[in-house]
RNA sequence: GCGGAAGUAGCUCAUUUGGUAGAGCGCGACCUUGCCAAGGUCGAGGUGGCCGGUUCGAGCCCGGUCUUCCGCUCCA
């Protein structure tokens, strides 16, 4: 027996988590044999299972648990026009400019917008000062008029610059855009100079060629989001599934974005997996459903063991081109609060765009009766989207699970363990089956338990090394439970079950093992 | 993409100013032990991230390159 004299020092060091993931088969860098490929990662034998458990848990909560949500699996390749319709071809390629002195890079529109904002602030300041002077009778009406004119010059200048910018961006006239920046002497906030590079465009979509001929019509994109696969299948699913609004279509799958800088381990990768659901609603009811899913999704995260105080909502101030409301569910990662899931009210933007570009009617006939007792009739549904990054969710679970525990033994010597306290229902391996000795018939009993259980949940059999060492290894990979078979088992058919999180042990009937574990992971 | 730091065994690191690499842990086999990282014996594993240069000789000096981490930037 031993006691916990101290159970502290649980520093959640991000670097330690990354290295633990590699050491215990959760995540490897892609193509490590060839020095790796930046911002691309592979899931190992443990990671793939955890990721699958997370995906399955989401899938079940969305489809099985909601009668009005169905799941699909759309292809990564889509018709090129899909991305014209969605707006990604235009808005996913941002013009950028670098300041040569500070090496700071700006999105051109952000740079110009902030300059216009400065002009507006300057204008407001002049007005404010002179309003005070006027009310104190320090200046007369004529003098005030002159100052007010000055203010409006600044104000109009700002508005004019923004207008010009919009025209030039729409025309992709980058030479003229640069000229606009230089003529207005827009400076870098770091270097305070106007020494700019040429404007360059960064397209965030990967493209490739389909078919043998390499002309422009054959260029296709790797999808930058999975959502469009749902929108273009809206009518197929609605009609073949006889779905009635409100209803949802769920999907998990890979998406690809050519991020300029991808960092923070698996937080921002060039290839990543989304789990998303598009919920189609009657126009006008989007606010109600947006709020419904906002709460529902946060509850789901809590249901898989994420503490409420580590989650928060963050409303978007600047909305994407398709949204009328948007927020992030953020998690407090080891490197700060970051987006885990996005909830977007996408209006009828996507369906309308696809109707326009495909020249096909995408509408729904609503037979429900309105207040006047008449059917709501034909309309383009509004959409509320919930979209989680599966890799981010994985990182969330790992960063919560990782614990470096240290304590002092009864004899005063230090002891400790690294343990992944992954919720039992998500843990890659549920049960380790460990014969205390690899003789005296104990392995035979253990293998019998193994055969009984492995059809129901993931098990792991191990007879090498001292029992303590095997427990530590199971802790490190996050195995939820261990059962140990000893000599007493042969006498009374009981085994020791050991709980990972608190290392507690209890004696239970051998015949109860499977039922107990199934109950605990349910 | 810019700036900073780093890269030696699976992991953590050592190798005094250049003289062809070691330890601990881990891993494999066997013996012993048996409820929280036990002991013993034997063993596998490194062209020092990669490429090039200087030198009689490079893990060490120089250049390039790749990757990772931190800061900036980016994240419809």
Coordinates of C-alpha atoms (C1' of nucleotides) in Angstrom, one line a residue:
Chain A
X1 CA 0.0 0.0 0.0
X2 CA 1.0 3.6 -0.5
X3 CA -0.4 7.0 0.0
X4 CA -0.5 10.3 -1.8
X5 CA 1.4 12.7 0.3
X6 CA 1.2 15.4 -2.3
X7 CA -0.6 15.3 -5.6
X8 CA 0.2 18.6 -7.2
X9 CA 2.4 20.1 -9.8
X10 CA 0.2 19.5 -12.8
X11 CA 1.7 22.0 -15.1
X12 CA 0.0 21.7 -18.5
X13 CA 3.1 22.4 -20.6
X14 CA 2.2 22.5 -24.2
X15 CA 5.7 21.2 -25.3
X16 CA 5.3 18.3 -23.0
X17 CA 2.0 17.4 -24.4
X18 CA 3.3 17.5 -28.0
X19 CA 6.2 15.3 -27.0
X20 CA 4.0 12.9 -25.1
X21 CA 1.7 12.6 -28.2
X22 CA 4.7 11.5 -30.2
X23 CA 6.2 9.2 -27.7
X24 CA 3.0 7.2 -27.1
X25 CA 1.7 6.9 -30.6
X26 CA -0.9 9.6 -30.7
X27 CA 0.5 12.0 -33.3
X28 CA 3.6 11.9 -35.5
X29 CA 4.8 14.6 -37.8
X30 CA 3.9 13.8 -41.4
X31 CA 6.8 12.2 -43.5
X32 CA 9.1 12.5 -40.5
X33 CA 11.4 10.0 -42.3
X34 CA 12.1 12.8 -44.9
X35 CA 12.5 15.5 -42.3
X36 CA 8.8 16.2 -42.1
X37 CA 6.3 18.3 -44.0
X38 CA 5.4 21.6 -42.3
X39 CA 2.1 21.8 -40.6
X40 CA 1.0 18.3 -41.6
X41 CA 0.6 15.6 -39.0
X42 CA -0.3 11.9 -38.9
X43 CA -2.4 10.3 -36.2
X44 CA -0.7 7.2 -34.7
X45 CA -2.2 4.0 -33.4
X46 CA -3.6 5.7 -30.3
X47 CA -4.4 9.0 -31.9
X48 CA -6.4 7.5 -34.7
X49 CA -8.6 5.6 -32.2
X50 CA -9.2 8.7 -30.0
X51 CA -10.0 10.7 -33.1
X52 CA -12.4 8.1 -34.3
X53 CA -14.1 8.0 -30.9
X54 CA -14.5 11.7 -30.9
X55 CA -15.9 11.7 -34.5
X56 CA -18.3 8.8 -33.6
X57 CA -19.4 10.6 -30.5
X58 CA -20.2 13.7 -32.5
X59 CA -21.9 11.7 -35.2
X60 CA -24.1 9.9 -32.8
X61 CA -25.1 13.0 -30.9
X62 CA -26.0 14.7 -34.2
X63 CA -27.6 12.0 -36.3
X64 CA -28.8 9.1 -34.0
X65 CA -29.9 11.5 -31.3
X66 CA -31.8 13.9 -33.6
X67 CA -34.6 12.5 -35.7
X68 CA -34.4 15.4 -38.0
X69 CA -30.7 15.3 -38.8
X70 CA -29.1 13.0 -41.3
X71 CA -25.5 12.4 -42.2
X72 CA -23.8 12.4 -45.6
X73 CA -20.3 12.0 -46.9
X74 CA -19.6 14.2 -49.9
X75 CA -16.5 14.0 -52.1
X76 CA -13.5 16.3 -51.5
X77 CA -13.4 17.1 -55.2
X78 CA -16.2 19.3 -56.4
X79 CA -17.2 21.1 -59.6
X80 CA -15.0 24.3 -59.9
X81 CA -18.1 26.5 -60.1
X82 CA -19.0 25.5 -56.6
X83 CA -16.2 27.7 -55.3
X84 CA -17.1 30.6 -57.5
X85 CA -20.7 30.4 -56.2
X86 CA -19.5 30.1 -52.6
X87 CA -17.3 33.1 -52.9
X88 CA -14.1 31.3 -52.0
X89 CA -12.4 31.9 -55.4
X90 CA -12.7 35.7 -54.8
X91 CA -12.5 36.1 -51.1
X92 CA -10.1 33.4 -50.3
X93 CA -7.3 35.1 -52.1
X94 CA -6.3 38.2 -50.2
X95 CA -4.0 40.9 -51.6
X96 CA -1.1 41.4 -49.2
X97 CA 1.7 43.9 -48.9
X98 CA 4.9 43.9 -46.8
X99 CA 6.7 46.9 -45.3
X100 CA 10.4 46.5 -46.3
X101 CA 11.7 48.1 -43.2
X102 CA 9.8 46.3 -40.5
X103 CA 9.1 43.2 -42.5
X104 CA 5.6 43.4 -41.3
X105 CA 2.9 42.1 -43.6
X106 CA -0.5 43.5 -44.0
X107 CA -3.7 42.6 -45.7
X108 CA -4.1 45.5 -48.1
X109 CA -7.7 46.1 -47.2
X110 CA -6.9 46.1 -43.5
X111 CA -4.1 48.5 -44.0
X112 CA -6.2 51.0 -45.9
X113 CA -9.2 50.6 -43.7
X114 CA -7.2 51.4 -40.6
X115 CA -5.9 54.5 -42.3
X116 CA -9.4 55.6 -43.2
X117 CA -10.4 55.0 -39.6
X118 CA -7.5 57.3 -38.4
X119 CA -8.8 60.0 -40.7
X120 CA -12.3 59.6 -39.2
X121 CA -10.9 59.8 -35.7
X122 CA -9.0 62.9 -36.6
X123 CA -12.1 64.5 -38.0
X124 CA -14.1 63.6 -34.8
X125 CA -11.4 65.1 -32.6
X126 CA -11.4 68.4 -34.4
X127 CA -15.1 68.6 -34.2
X128 CA -15.1 67.7 -30.5
X129 CA -12.5 70.3 -29.6
X130 CA -14.2 73.0 -31.5
X131 CA -17.6 72.1 -30.1
X132 CA -16.2 72.7 -26.7
X133 CA -14.5 76.0 -27.8
X134 CA -17.7 77.1 -29.3
X135 CA -19.8 76.4 -26.3
X136 CA -17.2 78.3 -24.2
X137 CA -17.5 81.1 -26.7
X138 CA -13.7 80.9 -27.4
X139 CA -14.4 81.0 -31.1
X140 CA -17.0 82.6 -33.2
X141 CA -19.3 81.0 -35.8
X142 CA -17.0 81.8 -38.7
X143 CA -13.9 80.3 -37.0
X144 CA -16.0 77.3 -36.1
X145 CA -17.2 76.9 -39.7
X146 CA -13.6 76.8 -40.9
X147 CA -12.7 74.1 -38.4
X148 CA -15.7 72.1 -39.3
X149 CA -14.7 72.3 -42.9
X150 CA -11.3 70.9 -42.0
X151 CA -13.0 68.1 -40.2
X152 CA -15.2 67.2 -43.1
X153 CA -12.2 67.2 -45.4
X154 CA -10.6 64.5 -43.4
X155 CA -13.8 62.6 -43.1
X156 CA -14.5 62.8 -46.9
X157 CA -11.0 61.8 -47.7
X158 CA -11.3 58.6 -45.6
X159 CA -14.6 57.7 -47.3
X160 CA -13.2 58.5 -50.7
X161 CA -10.1 56.2 -50.1
X162 CA -12.3 53.3 -49.0
X163 CA -14.4 53.8 -52.1
X164 CA -11.4 53.8 -54.4
X165 CA -10.0 50.7 -52.6
X166 CA -13.2 48.7 -53.2
X167 CA -13.1 49.6 -56.9
X168 CA -9.5 48.7 -57.2
X169 CA -9.8 45.4 -55.3
X170 CA -12.8 44.4 -57.4
X171 CA -10.8 45.1 -60.5
X172 CA -7.7 43.4 -59.0
X173 CA -5.7 46.4 -60.1
X174 CA -2.8 45.9 -57.6
X175 CA -0.5 48.5 -59.2
X176 CA -3.1 51.2 -58.6
X177 CA -3.8 49.9 -55.1
X178 CA -0.2 50.3 -54.3
X179 CA -0.2 53.8 -55.7
X180 CA -3.2 54.6 -53.5
X181 CA -1.2 53.5 -50.5
X182 CA 1.8 55.5 -51.5
X183 CA -0.1 58.7 -52.5
X184 CA -1.8 58.8 -49.2
X185 CA 1.5 58.1 -47.4
X186 CA 0.0 55.2 -45.5
X187 CA 2.7 54.1 -43.1
X188 CA 3.6 50.9 -41.4
X189 CA 2.7 51.2 -37.7
X190 CA 6.0 49.6 -36.7
X191 CA 8.6 51.2 -38.9
X192 CA 6.6 54.4 -39.6
X193 CA 7.8 54.3 -43.2
X194 CA 6.1 54.1 -46.5
X195 CA 8.6 51.6 -48.0
X196 CA 6.3 48.9 -49.4
X197 CA 6.8 45.9 -51.5
X198 CA 4.5 45.2 -54.5
X199 CA 1.1 43.8 -53.6
X200 CA 0.9 40.0 -53.9
X201 CA -2.0 37.6 -53.8
X202 CA -2.1 34.5 -51.7
X203 CA -4.7 32.0 -52.7
X204 CA -5.7 29.9 -49.8
X205 CA -7.2 27.1 -51.8
X206 CA -5.1 24.2 -53.1
X207 CA -5.7 23.3 -56.7
X208 CA -4.9 20.4 -58.9
X209 CA -5.7 19.0 -62.3
X210 CA -8.4 16.4 -63.1
X211 CA -8.3 14.5 -66.3
X212 CA -5.5 14.2 -68.8
X213 CA -5.7 17.6 -70.5
X214 CA -4.2 20.4 -68.5
X215 CA -6.3 23.3 -69.8
X216 CA -7.9 25.7 -67.4
X217 CA -11.3 24.0 -67.3
X218 CA -9.6 21.0 -65.7
X219 CA -8.4 22.9 -62.6
X220 CA -10.2 21.8 -59.5
X221 CA -9.8 22.7 -55.9
X222 CA -9.4 20.7 -52.8
X223 CA -12.4 21.8 -50.7
X224 CA -11.5 24.6 -48.2
X225 CA -14.6 23.7 -46.2
X226 CA -17.0 20.7 -46.2
X227 CA -20.1 22.8 -46.0
X228 CA -20.6 23.2 -49.8
X229 CA -20.9 19.4 -50.2
X230 CA -24.0 19.7 -48.0
X231 CA -25.5 22.8 -49.8
X232 CA -25.2 21.2 -53.3
X233 CA -26.9 18.1 -52.0
X234 CA -29.7 20.0 -50.2
X235 CA -32.4 19.0 -52.7
X236 CA -31.1 15.4 -53.1
X237 CA -31.3 14.8 -49.3
X238 CA -34.5 16.7 -48.8
X239 CA -36.3 14.9 -51.5
X240 CA -34.9 11.4 -51.1
X241 CA -35.2 11.5 -47.3
X242 CA -38.6 13.3 -47.4
X243 CA -37.1 15.8 -44.9
X244 CA -39.3 18.5 -43.5
X245 CA -37.9 21.8 -42.4
X246 CA -36.4 22.4 -39.9
X247 CA -33.9 19.7 -40.5
X248 CA -30.2 19.2 -40.6
X249 CA -27.5 17.5 -42.7
X250 CA -24.3 16.5 -40.9
X251 CA -21.0 15.6 -42.3
X252 CA -17.4 14.9 -41.2
X253 CA -14.4 15.1 -43.5
X254 CA -11.1 16.6 -44.6
X255 CA -10.8 20.2 -45.7
X256 CA -7.6 21.9 -47.0
X257 CA -6.4 25.4 -46.7
X258 CA -3.0 26.7 -47.8
X259 CA -2.4 28.8 -44.7
X260 CA 0.5 31.2 -45.0
X261 CA 1.7 30.2 -41.6
X262 CA 0.3 27.1 -39.9
X263 CA 1.4 26.7 -36.3
X264 CA 0.7 25.5 -32.9
X265 CA 0.9 21.8 -33.5
X266 CA -2.4 20.4 -34.8
X267 CA -4.3 23.6 -34.0
X268 CA -3.8 25.1 -37.5
X269 CA -3.0 22.5 -40.2
X270 CA -3.1 22.7 -43.9
X271 CA -5.1 19.5 -44.0
X272 CA -7.7 19.2 -41.3
X273 CA -11.0 17.5 -40.5
X274 CA -14.3 19.3 -39.9
X275 CA -17.4 18.0 -38.3
X276 CA -20.2 20.2 -39.3
X277 CA -24.0 20.3 -39.5
X278 CA -26.1 22.6 -41.6
X279 CA -29.5 23.2 -40.2
X280 CA -32.1 24.4 -42.6
X281 CA -34.8 26.6 -41.2
X282 CA -37.7 28.8 -42.2
X283 CA -36.6 32.4 -43.0
X284 CA -37.0 34.6 -40.0
X285 CA -36.5 31.8 -37.5
X286 CA -32.7 31.8 -37.9
X287 CA -32.2 33.8 -34.7
X288 CA -34.1 31.3 -32.6
X289 CA -32.2 28.4 -34.1
X290 CA -28.9 30.1 -33.9
X291 CA -29.4 30.5 -30.1
X292 CA -30.6 27.0 -29.8
X293 CA -27.5 25.5 -31.5
X294 CA -25.2 27.9 -29.6
X295 CA -26.4 26.4 -26.3
X296 CA -26.8 22.9 -27.6
X297 CA -23.2 22.8 -28.9
X298 CA -21.7 24.2 -25.7
X299 CA -23.6 21.6 -23.7
X300 CA -22.2 18.9 -26.0
X301 CA -18.7 19.9 -25.3
X302 CA -19.4 19.8 -21.7
X303 CA -20.9 16.4 -22.1
X304 CA -17.6 15.0 -23.3
X305 CA -15.8 16.3 -20.3
X306 CA -14.7 19.8 -21.1
X307 CA -15.2 22.0 -18.0
X308 CA -17.7 24.9 -18.5
X309 CA -15.1 27.4 -17.2
X310 CA -12.7 26.4 -20.0
X311 CA -15.3 27.3 -22.7
X312 CA -16.7 30.7 -23.7
X313 CA -18.6 32.3 -26.5
X314 CA -16.9 34.9 -28.7
X315 CA -19.2 36.9 -31.0
X316 CA -17.8 37.9 -34.3
X317 CA -17.8 41.7 -34.9
X318 CA -16.8 41.6 -38.5
X319 CA -19.0 39.0 -40.2
X320 CA -18.0 36.9 -43.2
X321 CA -19.6 37.6 -46.5
X322 CA -22.3 34.9 -46.0
X323 CA -23.3 35.4 -42.4
X324 CA -25.8 37.6 -40.5
X325 CA -24.7 36.3 -37.1
X326 CA -21.6 34.4 -36.1
X327 CA -19.8 33.3 -33.0
X328 CA -17.0 31.0 -31.9
X329 CA -17.1 28.6 -29.0
X330 CA -13.6 29.1 -27.7
X331 CA -11.6 26.8 -25.5
X332 CA -8.7 27.8 -23.2
X333 CA -5.9 26.0 -24.9
X334 CA -2.4 25.9 -23.3
X335 CA -1.6 28.8 -25.6
X336 CA -4.7 30.9 -24.9
X337 CA -8.4 31.2 -25.8
X338 CA -8.9 29.9 -29.3
X339 CA -11.7 28.9 -31.6
X340 CA -12.9 25.3 -31.2
X341 CA -16.2 25.5 -33.0
X342 CA -18.0 28.1 -35.1
X343 CA -21.7 28.8 -35.1
X344 CA -22.8 30.8 -38.1
X345 CA -26.1 32.0 -39.3
X346 CA -25.4 31.7 -43.1
X347 CA -28.8 33.1 -44.2
X348 CA -29.9 31.8 -47.6
X349 CA -26.6 33.0 -49.1
X350 CA -25.2 29.6 -50.1
X351 CA -28.4 28.1 -51.5
X352 CA -29.2 31.3 -53.4
X353 CA -25.7 31.5 -54.9
X354 CA -25.9 27.8 -56.0
X355 CA -29.3 28.5 -57.5
X356 CA -27.9 31.4 -59.4
X357 CA -24.7 29.7 -60.7
X358 CA -26.4 26.4 -61.5
X359 CA -29.4 28.1 -63.0
X360 CA -31.6 25.7 -61.1
X361 CA -34.3 26.3 -58.6
X362 CA -33.3 25.4 -55.0
X363 CA -36.4 25.9 -53.0
X364 CA -38.5 24.1 -50.4
X365 CA -42.3 23.9 -50.3
X366 CA -43.5 24.4 -46.7
X367 CA -46.9 22.8 -46.1
X368 CA -47.1 24.0 -42.5
X369 CA -49.7 26.6 -42.0
X370 CA -48.9 30.2 -41.1
X371 CA -50.9 32.5 -38.8
X372 CA -53.4 33.1 -41.6
X373 CA -54.0 29.4 -42.0
X374 CA -52.2 29.1 -45.3
X375 CA -49.1 27.1 -46.2
X376 CA -45.9 29.0 -45.9
X377 CA -45.2 27.9 -49.5
X378 CA -42.0 28.1 -51.5
X379 CA -38.9 29.6 -50.1
X380 CA -35.2 29.3 -50.0
X381 CA -34.3 28.0 -46.5
X382 CA -32.0 29.8 -44.2
X383 CA -29.1 27.9 -42.7
X384 CA -27.6 27.8 -39.2
X385 CA -24.2 26.1 -39.3
X386 CA -22.3 24.4 -36.5
X387 CA -18.7 23.5 -37.4
X388 CA -16.1 21.9 -35.1
X389 CA -12.5 21.3 -35.9
X390 CA -12.0 17.7 -35.1
X391 CA -8.3 18.1 -34.7
X392 CA -8.8 21.1 -32.4
X393 CA -11.2 19.0 -30.4
X394 CA -8.6 16.3 -30.2
X395 CA -6.1 18.9 -28.9
X396 CA -8.6 20.1 -26.4
X397 CA -9.1 16.6 -25.0
X398 CA -5.4 15.9 -24.9
X399 CA -4.5 19.2 -23.2
X400 CA -7.2 18.5 -20.6
X401 CA -6.2 14.9 -20.1
X402 CA -2.4 15.4 -19.7
X403 CA -1.3 15.3 -16.1
X404 CA 2.2 15.1 -14.8
X405 CA 1.6 13.9 -11.2
X406 CA 4.2 13.8 -8.5
X407 CA 3.9 12.6 -4.9
X408 CA 5.9 11.2 -2.1
X409 CA 5.9 7.6 -1.0
X410 CA 5.4 6.5 2.6
X411 CA 9.1 6.1 2.9
X412 CA 9.7 9.7 1.8
X413 CA 11.1 8.9 -1.7
X414 CA 9.6 10.8 -4.6
X415 CA 7.2 9.0 -7.0
X416 CA 5.0 10.1 -9.9
X417 CA 3.4 9.3 -13.2
X418 CA 2.3 10.9 -16.4
X419 CA -1.3 10.1 -17.0
X420 CA -3.8 10.9 -19.7
X421 CA -7.1 11.3 -18.0
X422 CA -9.1 10.9 -21.1
X423 CA -12.8 10.4 -20.3
X424 CA -13.4 6.6 -20.3
X425 CA -16.0 6.8 -23.2
X426 CA -13.4 8.5 -25.4
X427 CA -10.2 6.6 -24.3
X428 CA -8.6 4.6 -27.2
X429 CA -8.2 1.6 -25.0
X430 CA -10.9 0.9 -22.4
X431 CA -9.4 -2.1 -20.6
X432 CA -6.0 -3.6 -20.0
X433 CA -6.0 -7.2 -19.0
X434 CA -2.9 -8.0 -16.9
X435 CA -2.0 -11.4 -15.4
X436 CA 0.1 -10.7 -12.3
X437 CA 2.4 -13.5 -13.3
X438 CA 3.0 -15.1 -16.7
X439 CA 2.7 -18.6 -15.2
X440 CA 0.6 -20.7 -13.0
X441 CA -2.3 -20.5 -15.4
X442 CA -2.9 -16.8 -14.9
X443 CA -2.3 -15.8 -18.6
X444 CA -4.9 -18.4 -19.6
X445 CA -7.5 -16.8 -17.4
X446 CA -6.5 -13.4 -18.7
X447 CA -6.8 -14.4 -22.3
X448 CA -10.2 -15.8 -21.5
X449 CA -11.3 -12.4 -20.3
X450 CA -9.7 -10.8 -23.3
X451 CA -11.8 -13.0 -25.7
X452 CA -15.0 -12.2 -23.8
X453 CA -14.4 -8.5 -23.9
X454 CA -12.7 -7.6 -27.1
X455 CA -15.8 -7.9 -29.2
X456 CA -17.5 -5.2 -27.1
X457 CA -14.7 -2.6 -26.5
X458 CA -11.0 -2.0 -27.2
X459 CA -8.8 -4.2 -24.9
X460 CA -5.1 -4.6 -24.4
X461 CA -3.3 -7.6 -23.1
X462 CA 0.1 -7.4 -21.5
X463 CA 2.0 -10.0 -19.4
X464 CA 5.5 -8.5 -19.6
X465 CA 7.3 -6.7 -16.7
X466 CA 6.2 -5.9 -13.1
X467 CA 2.6 -4.9 -12.5
X468 CA 3.5 -1.4 -11.4
X469 CA 5.4 -0.7 -14.6
X470 CA 2.4 -2.0 -16.7
X471 CA 0.1 0.3 -14.8
X472 CA 2.4 3.3 -15.6
X473 CA 2.4 2.4 -19.2
X474 CA -1.4 2.2 -19.3
X475 CA -1.6 5.5 -17.6
X476 CA 0.7 7.1 -20.2
X477 CA -1.6 6.0 -23.0
X478 CA -4.8 6.8 -21.1
X479 CA -6.2 3.3 -20.7
X480 CA -9.3 3.8 -18.6
X481 CA -9.2 0.5 -16.6
X482 CA -6.9 -2.3 -15.8
X483 CA -7.9 -5.8 -14.4
X484 CA -5.3 -7.9 -12.8
X485 CA -5.5 -11.7 -12.5
X486 CA -3.7 -13.2 -9.5
X487 CA -3.7 -16.5 -7.6
X488 CA -6.8 -15.6 -5.7
X489 CA -8.6 -15.4 -9.0
X490 CA -8.1 -19.2 -9.3
X491 CA -9.7 -19.7 -5.9
X492 CA -12.7 -17.4 -5.9
X493 CA -13.0 -16.1 -9.5
X494 CA -12.4 -12.5 -8.5
X495 CA -10.0 -10.0 -10.1
X496 CA -8.6 -6.6 -9.2
X497 CA -10.0 -3.6 -11.2
X498 CA -7.8 -0.5 -11.1
X499 CA -9.1 2.9 -12.0
X500 CA -6.8 5.1 -13.9
X501 CA -7.7 8.5 -12.6
X502 CA -7.3 7.9 -8.9
X503 CA -5.4 4.6 -9.0
X504 CA -8.1 3.1 -6.7
X505 CA -8.4 -0.7 -6.8
X506 CA -11.2 -3.0 -5.9
X507 CA -12.0 -6.6 -6.1
X508 CA -14.8 -7.7 -8.3
X509 CA -16.2 -11.0 -9.7
X510 CA -14.5 -12.1 -12.9
X511 CA -17.9 -12.5 -14.5
X512 CA -18.7 -8.8 -13.8
X513 CA -15.7 -7.3 -15.6
X514 CA -17.4 -6.9 -19.0
X515 CA -20.6 -5.5 -17.6
X516 CA -18.9 -3.1 -15.3
X517 CA -16.6 -1.7 -18.0
X518 CA -19.5 -1.4 -20.5
X519 CA -21.4 0.5 -17.8
X520 CA -18.5 2.9 -17.1
X521 CA -17.9 3.7 -20.8
X522 CA -21.6 4.1 -21.6
Chain B
rG1 C1' 7.1 35.4 -45.2
rC2 C1' 10.4 38.2 -41.3
rG3 C1' 13.2 38.0 -36.5
rG4 C1' 15.1 34.8 -32.4
rA5 C1' 16.3 29.8 -30.5
rA6 C1' 17.1 24.7 -31.5
rG7 C1' 18.2 19.7 -34.2
rU8 C1' 23.7 13.9 -31.4
rA9 C1' 20.3 6.4 -29.9
rG10 C1' 12.9 5.6 -29.2
rC11 C1' 13.2 9.6 -24.9
rU12 C1' 16.4 13.2 -21.8
rC13 C1' 21.1 14.7 -22.5
rA14 C1' 26.8 14.5 -22.4
rU15 C1' 31.2 14.6 -25.6
rU16 C1' 37.1 21.0 -22.1
rU17 C1' 39.8 24.9 -27.4
rG18 C1' 38.5 20.2 -34.5
rG19 C1' 41.5 14.0 -33.7
rU20 C1' 36.0 9.1 -37.0
rA21 C1' 30.5 9.2 -30.3
rG22 C1' 28.9 7.9 -24.5
rA23 C1' 25.4 7.7 -20.2
rG24 C1' 20.6 7.2 -17.9
rC25 C1' 15.8 5.8 -19.0
rG26 C1' 13.3 3.0 -22.7
rC27 C1' 13.4 -1.4 -26.0
rG28 C1' 14.3 -7.2 -27.0
rA29 C1' 15.7 -12.3 -24.9
rC30 C1' 16.6 -15.2 -20.5
rC31 C1' 16.8 -15.8 -15.0
rU32 C1' 14.8 -14.1 -10.4
rU33 C1' 10.6 -11.5 -8.1
rG34 C1' 5.4 -10.6 -7.7
rC35 C1' -0.3 -5.3 -6.8
rC36 C1' 1.7 0.8 -8.6
rA37 C1' 8.2 2.6 -13.1
rA38 C1' 12.4 -4.0 -8.6
rG39 C1' 17.3 -6.8 -9.4
rG40 C1' 20.8 -9.6 -12.6
rU41 C1' 23.0 -11.4 -17.4
rC42 C1' 23.2 -10.7 -22.5
rG43 C1' 21.7 -7.9 -26.8
rA44 C1' 19.8 -4.6 -30.7
rG45 C1' 19.9 0.5 -31.9
rG46 C1' 23.6 6.5 -34.2
rU47 C1' 27.2 7.6 -42.1
rG48 C1' 25.8 13.5 -35.3
rG49 C1' 18.6 16.6 -39.6
rC50 C1' 20.3 16.9 -44.9
rC51 C1' 23.8 19.0 -48.8
rG52 C1' 28.2 21.4 -49.7
rG53 C1' 32.9 24.1 -48.2
rU54 C1' 37.5 24.8 -45.2
rU55 C1' 41.1 21.1 -43.1
rC56 C1' 45.8 15.8 -43.2
rG57 C1' 41.3 15.2 -40.2
rA58 C1' 34.5 18.2 -38.9
rG59 C1' 29.2 16.4 -34.3
rC60 C1' 32.4 20.9 -33.3
rC61 C1' 34.4 26.1 -38.0
rC62 C1' 31.8 28.4 -42.6
rG63 C1' 27.6 28.5 -46.3
rG64 C1' 23.1 26.6 -47.9
rU65 C1' 18.7 23.8 -47.0
rC66 C1' 14.8 21.1 -44.2
rU67 C1' 12.1 20.7 -39.7
rU68 C1' 10.4 22.3 -34.8
rC69 C1' 9.5 25.9 -31.0
rC70 C1' 8.8 31.4 -29.6
rG71 C1' 7.5 36.5 -31.3
rC72 C1' 5.4 39.2 -35.5
rU73 C1' 2.2 38.3 -39.6
rC74 C1' -1.9 35.4 -41.4
rC75 C1' -6.4 32.7 -39.9
rA76 C1' -12.9 34.1 -45.8

